[in-house]
Short mmCIF file of C-alpha atoms and ligand atoms in Angstrom, two decimals:
data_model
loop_
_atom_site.label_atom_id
_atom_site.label_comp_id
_atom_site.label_asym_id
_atom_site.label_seq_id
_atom_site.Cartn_x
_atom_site.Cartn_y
_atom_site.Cartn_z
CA UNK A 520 -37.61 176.04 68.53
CA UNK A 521 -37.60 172.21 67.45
CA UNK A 522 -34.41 171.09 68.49
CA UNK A 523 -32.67 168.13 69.75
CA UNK A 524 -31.61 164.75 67.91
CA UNK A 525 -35.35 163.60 67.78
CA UNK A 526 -37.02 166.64 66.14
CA UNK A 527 -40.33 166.98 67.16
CA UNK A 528 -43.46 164.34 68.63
CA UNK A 529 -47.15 165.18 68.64
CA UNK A 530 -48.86 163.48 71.84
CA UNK A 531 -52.61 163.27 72.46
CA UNK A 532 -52.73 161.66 76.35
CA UNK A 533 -49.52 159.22 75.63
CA UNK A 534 -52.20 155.86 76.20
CA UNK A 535 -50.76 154.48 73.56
CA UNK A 536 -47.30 155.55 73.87
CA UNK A 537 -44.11 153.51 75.52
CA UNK A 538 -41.24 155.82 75.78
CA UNK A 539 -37.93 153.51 75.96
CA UNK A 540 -35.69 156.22 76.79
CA UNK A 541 -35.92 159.91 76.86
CA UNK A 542 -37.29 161.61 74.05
CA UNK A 543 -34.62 164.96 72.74
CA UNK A 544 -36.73 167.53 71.29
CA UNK A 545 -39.74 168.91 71.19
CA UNK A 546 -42.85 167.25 72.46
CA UNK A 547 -46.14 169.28 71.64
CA UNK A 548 -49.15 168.61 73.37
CA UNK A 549 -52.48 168.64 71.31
CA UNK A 550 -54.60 170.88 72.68
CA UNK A 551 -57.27 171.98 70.15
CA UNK A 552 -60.35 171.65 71.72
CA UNK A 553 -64.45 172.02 70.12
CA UNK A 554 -66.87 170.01 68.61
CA UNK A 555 -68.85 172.54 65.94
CA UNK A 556 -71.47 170.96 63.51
CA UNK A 557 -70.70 171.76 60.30
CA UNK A 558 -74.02 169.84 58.51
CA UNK A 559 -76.77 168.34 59.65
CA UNK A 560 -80.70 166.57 58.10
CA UNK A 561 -82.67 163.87 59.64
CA UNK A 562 -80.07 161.52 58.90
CA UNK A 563 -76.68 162.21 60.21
CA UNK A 564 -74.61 165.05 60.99
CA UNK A 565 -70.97 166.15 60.22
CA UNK A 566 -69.01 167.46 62.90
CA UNK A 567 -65.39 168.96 63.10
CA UNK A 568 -63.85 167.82 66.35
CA UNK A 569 -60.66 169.40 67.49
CA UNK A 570 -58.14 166.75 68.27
CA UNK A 571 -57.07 167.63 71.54
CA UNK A 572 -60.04 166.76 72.81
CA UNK A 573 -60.61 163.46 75.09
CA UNK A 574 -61.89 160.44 73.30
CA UNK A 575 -64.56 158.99 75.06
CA UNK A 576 -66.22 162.52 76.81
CA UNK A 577 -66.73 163.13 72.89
CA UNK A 578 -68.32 159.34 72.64
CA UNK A 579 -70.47 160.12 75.23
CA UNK A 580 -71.04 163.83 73.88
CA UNK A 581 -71.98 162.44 70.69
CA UNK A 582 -74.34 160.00 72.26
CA UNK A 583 -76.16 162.53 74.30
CA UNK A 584 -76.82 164.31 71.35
CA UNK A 585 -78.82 161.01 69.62
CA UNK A 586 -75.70 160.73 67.26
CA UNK A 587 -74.67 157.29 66.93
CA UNK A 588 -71.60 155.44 65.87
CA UNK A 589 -69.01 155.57 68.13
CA UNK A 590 -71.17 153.63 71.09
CA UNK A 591 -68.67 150.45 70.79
CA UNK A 592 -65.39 152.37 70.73
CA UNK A 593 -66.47 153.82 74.32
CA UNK A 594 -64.06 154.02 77.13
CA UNK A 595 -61.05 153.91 74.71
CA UNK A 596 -58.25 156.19 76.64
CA UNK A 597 -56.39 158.76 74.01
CA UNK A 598 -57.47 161.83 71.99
CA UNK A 599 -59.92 162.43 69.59
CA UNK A 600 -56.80 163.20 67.04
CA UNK A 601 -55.07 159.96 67.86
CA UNK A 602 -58.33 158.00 67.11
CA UNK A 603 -57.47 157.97 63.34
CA UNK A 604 -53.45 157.53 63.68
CA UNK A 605 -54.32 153.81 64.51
CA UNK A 606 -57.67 153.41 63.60
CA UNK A 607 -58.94 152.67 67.05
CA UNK A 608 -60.74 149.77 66.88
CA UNK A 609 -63.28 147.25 69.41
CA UNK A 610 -66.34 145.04 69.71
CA UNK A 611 -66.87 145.12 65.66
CA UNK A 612 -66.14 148.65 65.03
CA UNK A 613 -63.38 150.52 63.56
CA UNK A 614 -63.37 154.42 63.66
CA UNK A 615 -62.11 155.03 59.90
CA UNK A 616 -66.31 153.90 58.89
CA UNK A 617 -67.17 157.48 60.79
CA UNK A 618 -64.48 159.58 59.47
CA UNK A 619 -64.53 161.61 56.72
CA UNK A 620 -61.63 163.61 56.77
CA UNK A 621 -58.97 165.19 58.54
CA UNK A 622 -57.46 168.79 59.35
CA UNK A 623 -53.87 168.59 59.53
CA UNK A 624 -51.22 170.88 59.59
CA UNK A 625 -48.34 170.34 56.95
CA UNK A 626 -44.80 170.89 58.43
CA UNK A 627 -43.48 170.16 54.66
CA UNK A 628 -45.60 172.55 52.92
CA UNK A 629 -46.39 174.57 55.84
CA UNK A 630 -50.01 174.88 55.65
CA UNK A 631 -52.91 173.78 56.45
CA UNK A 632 -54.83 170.82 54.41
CA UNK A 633 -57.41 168.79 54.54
CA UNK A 634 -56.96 164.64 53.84
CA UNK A 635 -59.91 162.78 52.67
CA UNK A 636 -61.00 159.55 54.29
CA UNK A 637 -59.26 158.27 50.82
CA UNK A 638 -55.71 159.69 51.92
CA UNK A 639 -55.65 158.55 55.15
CA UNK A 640 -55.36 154.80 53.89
CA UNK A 641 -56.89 152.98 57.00
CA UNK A 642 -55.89 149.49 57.26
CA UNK A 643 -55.85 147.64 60.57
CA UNK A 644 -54.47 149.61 63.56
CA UNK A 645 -52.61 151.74 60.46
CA UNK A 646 -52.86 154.93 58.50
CA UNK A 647 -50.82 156.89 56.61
CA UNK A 648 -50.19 159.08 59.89
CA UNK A 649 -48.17 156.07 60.69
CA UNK A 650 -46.62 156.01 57.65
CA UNK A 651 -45.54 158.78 55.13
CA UNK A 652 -47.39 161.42 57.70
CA UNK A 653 -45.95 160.68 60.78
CA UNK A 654 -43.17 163.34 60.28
CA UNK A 655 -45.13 165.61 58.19
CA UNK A 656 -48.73 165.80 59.49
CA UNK A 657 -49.73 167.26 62.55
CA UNK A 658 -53.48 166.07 63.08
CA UNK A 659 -55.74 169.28 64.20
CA UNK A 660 -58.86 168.28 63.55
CA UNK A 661 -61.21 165.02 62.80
CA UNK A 662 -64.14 165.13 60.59
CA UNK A 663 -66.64 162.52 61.76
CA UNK A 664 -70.10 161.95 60.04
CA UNK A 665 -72.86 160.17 62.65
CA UNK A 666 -76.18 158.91 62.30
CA UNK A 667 -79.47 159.56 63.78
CA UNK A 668 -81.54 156.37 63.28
CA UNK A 669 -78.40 153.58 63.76
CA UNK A 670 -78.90 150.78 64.66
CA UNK A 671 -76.68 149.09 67.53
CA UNK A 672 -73.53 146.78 66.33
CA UNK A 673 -73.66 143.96 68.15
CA UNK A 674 -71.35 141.68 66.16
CA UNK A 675 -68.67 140.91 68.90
CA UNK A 676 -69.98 137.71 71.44
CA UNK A 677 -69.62 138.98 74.62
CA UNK A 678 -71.73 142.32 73.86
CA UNK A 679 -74.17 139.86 72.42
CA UNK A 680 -74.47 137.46 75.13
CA UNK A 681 -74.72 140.68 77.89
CA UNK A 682 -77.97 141.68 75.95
CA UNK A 683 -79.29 137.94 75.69
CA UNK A 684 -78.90 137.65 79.32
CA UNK A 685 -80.09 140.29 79.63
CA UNK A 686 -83.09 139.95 78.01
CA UNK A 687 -82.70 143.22 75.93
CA UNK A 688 -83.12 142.39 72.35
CA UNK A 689 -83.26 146.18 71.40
CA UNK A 690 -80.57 148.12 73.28
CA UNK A 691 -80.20 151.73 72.61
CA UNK A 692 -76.79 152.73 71.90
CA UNK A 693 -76.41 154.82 75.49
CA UNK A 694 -77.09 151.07 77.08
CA UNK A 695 -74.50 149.74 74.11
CA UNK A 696 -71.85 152.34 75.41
CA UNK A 697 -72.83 151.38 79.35
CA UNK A 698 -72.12 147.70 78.14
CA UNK A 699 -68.93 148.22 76.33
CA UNK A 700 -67.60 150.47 79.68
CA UNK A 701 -68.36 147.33 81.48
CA UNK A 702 -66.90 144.93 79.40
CA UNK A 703 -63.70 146.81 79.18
CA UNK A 704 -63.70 147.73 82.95
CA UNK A 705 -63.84 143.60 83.26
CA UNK A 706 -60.69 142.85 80.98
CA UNK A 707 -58.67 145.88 80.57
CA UNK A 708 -56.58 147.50 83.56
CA UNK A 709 -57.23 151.42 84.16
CA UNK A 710 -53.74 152.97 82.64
CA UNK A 711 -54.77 155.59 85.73
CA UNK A 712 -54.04 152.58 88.21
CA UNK A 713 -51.77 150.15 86.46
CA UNK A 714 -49.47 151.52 83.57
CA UNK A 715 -50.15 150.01 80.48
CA UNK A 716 -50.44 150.84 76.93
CA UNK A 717 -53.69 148.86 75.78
CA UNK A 718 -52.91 145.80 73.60
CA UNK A 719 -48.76 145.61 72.91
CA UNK A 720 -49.00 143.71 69.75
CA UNK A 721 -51.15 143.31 66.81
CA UNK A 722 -52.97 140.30 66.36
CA UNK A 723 -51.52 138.82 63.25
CA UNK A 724 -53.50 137.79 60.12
CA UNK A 725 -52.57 135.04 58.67
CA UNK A 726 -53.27 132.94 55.64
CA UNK A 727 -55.76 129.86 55.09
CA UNK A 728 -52.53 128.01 54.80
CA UNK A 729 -51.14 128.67 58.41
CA UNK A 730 -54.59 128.60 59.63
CA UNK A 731 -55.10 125.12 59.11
CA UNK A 732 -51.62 124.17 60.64
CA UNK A 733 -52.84 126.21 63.75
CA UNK A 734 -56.23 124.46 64.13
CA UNK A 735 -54.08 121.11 63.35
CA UNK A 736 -51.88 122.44 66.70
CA UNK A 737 -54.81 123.22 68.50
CA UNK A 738 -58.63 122.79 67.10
CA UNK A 739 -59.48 125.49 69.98
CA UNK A 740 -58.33 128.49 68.52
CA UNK A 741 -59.95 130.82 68.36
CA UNK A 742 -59.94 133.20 64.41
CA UNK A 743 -62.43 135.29 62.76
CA UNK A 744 -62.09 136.55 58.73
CA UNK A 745 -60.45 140.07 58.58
CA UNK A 746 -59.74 141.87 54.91
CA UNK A 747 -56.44 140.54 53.96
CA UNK A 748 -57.16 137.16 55.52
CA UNK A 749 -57.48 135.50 59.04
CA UNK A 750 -56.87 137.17 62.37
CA UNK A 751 -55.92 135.29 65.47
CA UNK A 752 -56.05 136.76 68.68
CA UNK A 753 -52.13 137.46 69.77
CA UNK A 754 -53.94 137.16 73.34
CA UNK A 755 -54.57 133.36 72.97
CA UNK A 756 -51.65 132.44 71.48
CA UNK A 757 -49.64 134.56 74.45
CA UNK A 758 -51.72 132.87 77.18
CA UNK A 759 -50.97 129.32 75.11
CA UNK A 760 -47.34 129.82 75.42
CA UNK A 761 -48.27 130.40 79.51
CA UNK A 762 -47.56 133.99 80.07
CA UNK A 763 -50.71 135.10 81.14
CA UNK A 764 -50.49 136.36 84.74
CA UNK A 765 -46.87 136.44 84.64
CA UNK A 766 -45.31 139.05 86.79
CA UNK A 767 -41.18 139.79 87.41
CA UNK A 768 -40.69 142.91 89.27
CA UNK A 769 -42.62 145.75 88.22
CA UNK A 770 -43.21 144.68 84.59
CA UNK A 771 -46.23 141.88 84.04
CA UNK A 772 -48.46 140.14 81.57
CA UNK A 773 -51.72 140.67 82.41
CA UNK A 774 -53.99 138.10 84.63
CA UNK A 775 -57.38 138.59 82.36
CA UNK A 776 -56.41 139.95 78.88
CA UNK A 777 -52.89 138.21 78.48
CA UNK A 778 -52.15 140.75 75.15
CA UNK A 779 -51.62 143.68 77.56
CA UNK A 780 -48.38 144.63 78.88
CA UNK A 781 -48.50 145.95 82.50
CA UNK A 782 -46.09 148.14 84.47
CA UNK A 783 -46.75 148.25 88.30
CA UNK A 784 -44.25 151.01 89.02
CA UNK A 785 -40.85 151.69 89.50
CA UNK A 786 -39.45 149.75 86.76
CA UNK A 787 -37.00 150.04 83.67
CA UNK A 788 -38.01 150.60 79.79
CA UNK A 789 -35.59 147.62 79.42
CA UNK A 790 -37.50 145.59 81.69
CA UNK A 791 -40.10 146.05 79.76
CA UNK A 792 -38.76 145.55 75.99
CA UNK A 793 -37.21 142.33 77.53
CA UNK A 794 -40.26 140.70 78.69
CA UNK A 795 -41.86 142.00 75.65
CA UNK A 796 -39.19 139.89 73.48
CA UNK A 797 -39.20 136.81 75.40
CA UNK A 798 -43.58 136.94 74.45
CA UNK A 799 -42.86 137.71 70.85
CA UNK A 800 -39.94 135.21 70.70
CA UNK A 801 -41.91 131.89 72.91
CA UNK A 802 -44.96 132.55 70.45
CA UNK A 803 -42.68 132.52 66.60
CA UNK A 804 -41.15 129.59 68.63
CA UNK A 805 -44.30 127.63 69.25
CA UNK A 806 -46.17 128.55 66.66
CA UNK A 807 -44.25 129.97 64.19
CA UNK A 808 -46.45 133.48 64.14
CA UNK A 809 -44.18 136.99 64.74
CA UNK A 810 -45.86 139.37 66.22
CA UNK A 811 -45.64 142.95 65.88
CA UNK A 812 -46.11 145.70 68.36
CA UNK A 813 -49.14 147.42 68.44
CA UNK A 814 -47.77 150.28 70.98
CA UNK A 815 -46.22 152.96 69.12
CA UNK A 816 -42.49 152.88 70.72
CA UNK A 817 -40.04 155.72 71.06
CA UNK A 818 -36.57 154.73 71.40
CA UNK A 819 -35.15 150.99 70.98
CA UNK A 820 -37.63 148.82 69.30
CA UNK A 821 -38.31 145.65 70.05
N1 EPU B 2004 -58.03 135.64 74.52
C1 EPU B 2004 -57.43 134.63 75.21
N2 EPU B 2004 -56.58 134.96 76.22
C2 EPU B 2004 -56.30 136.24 76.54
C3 EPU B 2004 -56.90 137.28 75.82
C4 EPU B 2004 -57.77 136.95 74.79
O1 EPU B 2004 -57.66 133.46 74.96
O2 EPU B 2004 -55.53 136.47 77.48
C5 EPU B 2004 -59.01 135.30 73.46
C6 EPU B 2004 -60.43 135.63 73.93
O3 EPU B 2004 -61.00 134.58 74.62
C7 EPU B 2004 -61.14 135.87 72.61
C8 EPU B 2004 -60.05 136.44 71.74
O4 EPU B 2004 -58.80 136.10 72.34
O5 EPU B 2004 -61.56 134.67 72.05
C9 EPU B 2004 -60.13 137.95 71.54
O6 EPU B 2004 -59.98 138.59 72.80
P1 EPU B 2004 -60.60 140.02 73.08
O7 EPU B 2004 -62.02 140.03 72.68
O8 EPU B 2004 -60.29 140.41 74.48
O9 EPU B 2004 -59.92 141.01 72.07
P2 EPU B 2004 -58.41 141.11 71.53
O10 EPU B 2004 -58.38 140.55 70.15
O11 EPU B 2004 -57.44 140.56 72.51
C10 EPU B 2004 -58.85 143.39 70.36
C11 EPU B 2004 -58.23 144.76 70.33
C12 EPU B 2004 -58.59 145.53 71.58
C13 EPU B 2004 -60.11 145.63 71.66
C14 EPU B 2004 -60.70 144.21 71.70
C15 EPU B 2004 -62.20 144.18 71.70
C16 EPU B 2004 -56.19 144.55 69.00
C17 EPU B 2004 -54.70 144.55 69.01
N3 EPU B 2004 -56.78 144.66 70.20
O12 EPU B 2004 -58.24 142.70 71.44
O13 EPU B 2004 -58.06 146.84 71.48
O14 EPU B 2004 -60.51 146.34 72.82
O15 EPU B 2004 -60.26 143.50 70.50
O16 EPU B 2004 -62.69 144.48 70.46
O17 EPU B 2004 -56.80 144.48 67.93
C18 EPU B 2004 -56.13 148.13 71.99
O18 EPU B 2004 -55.97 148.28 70.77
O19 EPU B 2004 -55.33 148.63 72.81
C19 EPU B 2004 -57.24 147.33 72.47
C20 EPU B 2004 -57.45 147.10 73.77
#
C-alpha cells in the first residue's frame, strides 16, 4: 500500500506544512479522535488525547473542564498529535511542560509503544519526531497531565499589559485563553483566509558574543534568555532588513507579524521558496544571523 518515491507522510490539518511540489506516496490523515481520563485527585488530571483531534477545541475542552495549562497555547491551528512534533509554543508556554508521554505506532518494530516525556527530547520547536522518529513514529496519542488550581502565565508583555489595562489583576485562565485568541487574531492572519504556515523561520539563539555586536548595530533590539542562550526575534530582524509588508504577486511578507510568510492565492511553491531565500539571505547579509525554517517543508528546501 505505501508506495511511490516518498514513502509515506503523517498529516494532522497541514498548518504547518508547505508542500514545494507534489508529494508521491502515501499521505495518511490522523484521525484518532477522544479525550478519556485516565487519573485524576484534587490536583491535576491525566488524560489520553487521540491525536487526530483539533488543537484548540481540546484547549478549550480542557478549560471547560477547570483543567488548566494549555490557556496560552489557545487558537494555535494543527492537531493535538502535531502539538508535540514541534513543541508548539506562545506567550511563555511551551506544550512539552504538560506532556507526559506519547502513544505512537512503530513502523520499525511494528507495534505499538509508548515514549516518555524523556524520549521525546523537546528542545525549541524540536523533538525527536523531527528527528530519528520522523520516519519511524506515527504519533496516535498524547498524554497530557493538567492542573486544577494553576495559576495564569502571564510572562509574555502584551498579555500582561491587556490585563493591566484592563484592570484585571486576577484573570482566570478562560479570560487568559479569550486574551490570547485576541492577541493572535490581532497579529496572525487566519490560514482559513490567507494561506500561511504560522512563523517560517525559527528565531535564532545566539551567543552573548553576537548579542553584543547586535545591540552595538542597533541598541533597540529586542532579546530575551532562552536555554542554550539568547533568542532574537527573526520577526525584527526581517522587518529591519524592510520586508515587512512586502507583497510580489501572490506570495507576501506579512504587514503586522513580518516572520510570517503569506500566500494570497494562485501562486507557485517557487515563488514562495524564492522570496523565502531573498529574507534568509538580506538578514545573514545584514546581520550576519542564518535563519532556519520553522515550516516543516516537503520537497526542495530552502
Ligand atoms: N517583531 C517585530 N516585527 C515583526 C514581528 C515581531 O519587531 O514584524 C518583534 C515584536 O515587537 C516583539 C518580538 O519581535 O518584540 C516578538 O514578536 P512576537 O511576540 O510576535 O513573537 P515571535 O517571536 O515573532 C513567537 C512564535 C510564535 C508565537 C509568538 C508568541 C516562533 C518561531 N514563533 O513569534 O509562534 O505565537 O512567539 O508567543 O517561536 C508559530 O510557531 O507559528 C508561531 C506563530
Amino acid at each position: 500500500m505505501l508506495t511511490g518515491k516518498d514513502g509515506w507522510l503523517v498529516l494532522g490539518e497541514g498548518s504547518n506544512m508547505l508542500f514545494t511540489r507534489d508529494f508521491e506516496g502515501a499521505i495518511i490523515l490522523m484521525r484518532i479522535q477522544g479525550v478519556n481520563v485516565m487519573k485524576e485527585d484534587d490536583r491535576c488530571v491525566h488524560l489520553q488525547v487521540g491525536a487526530g483531534e483539533n488543537w484548540h477545541d481540546f484547549v478549550r475542552y480542557s478549560l471547560s473542564m477547570g483543567w488548566g495549562g494549555l490557556e496560552n497555547l489557545s487558537l494555535i491551528p494543527g492537531s493535538v498529535g502535531a502539538a508535540p512534533v514541534q513543541n508548539i509554543g506562545a506567550y511563555g508556554v511551551e506544550v512539552e511542560s504538560f506532556i507526559l508521554a506519547v502513544d505512537v505506532y512503530d513502523v520499525v518494530d511494528r507495534s505499538v509503544k509508548t515514549i516518555t516525556h524523556f524520549e521525546c527530547m523537546f528542545g525549541y520547536r524540536d523533538s525527536v519526531f523531527k528527528r530519528a522518529g520522523r520516519k519511524r513514529f506515527i504519533i496516535m496519542r498524547v498524554w497530557f497531565r493538567l492542573e486544577k488550581n494553576r495559576r495564569p502565565v502571564l510572562d509574555y508583555a502584551p498579555l500582561r499589559d491587556h490585563f493591566l489595562a484592563a484592570g484585571n489583576v486576577e484573570p482566570s485562565l478562560m479570560e487568559v485563553s479569550e486574551a490570547v485568541i485576541g492577541i493572535r487574531r490581532s497579529k496572525l492572519p487566519d490560514p482559513a483566509v490567507i494561506g500561511n504556515a504560522g512563523s517560517f523561520f525559527k528565531n535564532p539563539v545566539i551567543d552573548t558574543v553576537d548579542l553584543e555586536r547586535l545591540v552595538n548595530l542597533n541598541p533597540t533590539i529586542p532579546y530575551y534568555p532562552a536555554d542554550e542562550g539568547i533568542k532574537v526575534p527573526a520577526g525584527w530582524l526581517i522587518e529591519q532588513c524592510g520586508w515587512k509588508g512586502f507583497r510580489e504577486g501572490a506570495i507576501g511578507c506579512h504587514h503586522q507579524q513580518a516572520l510570517v510568510l503569506v500566500h494570497f492565492g494562485g501562486g507557485r511553491p517557487g515563488d514562495l521558496l524564492e522570496l523565502a531565500r531573498r529574507i534568509r539571505d538580506s538578514v545573514t547579509a545584514k546581520f550576519s544571523i542564518h535563519l532556519v525554517p520553522e515550516v516543516n517543508i516537503v520537497g526542495e528546501q530552502l
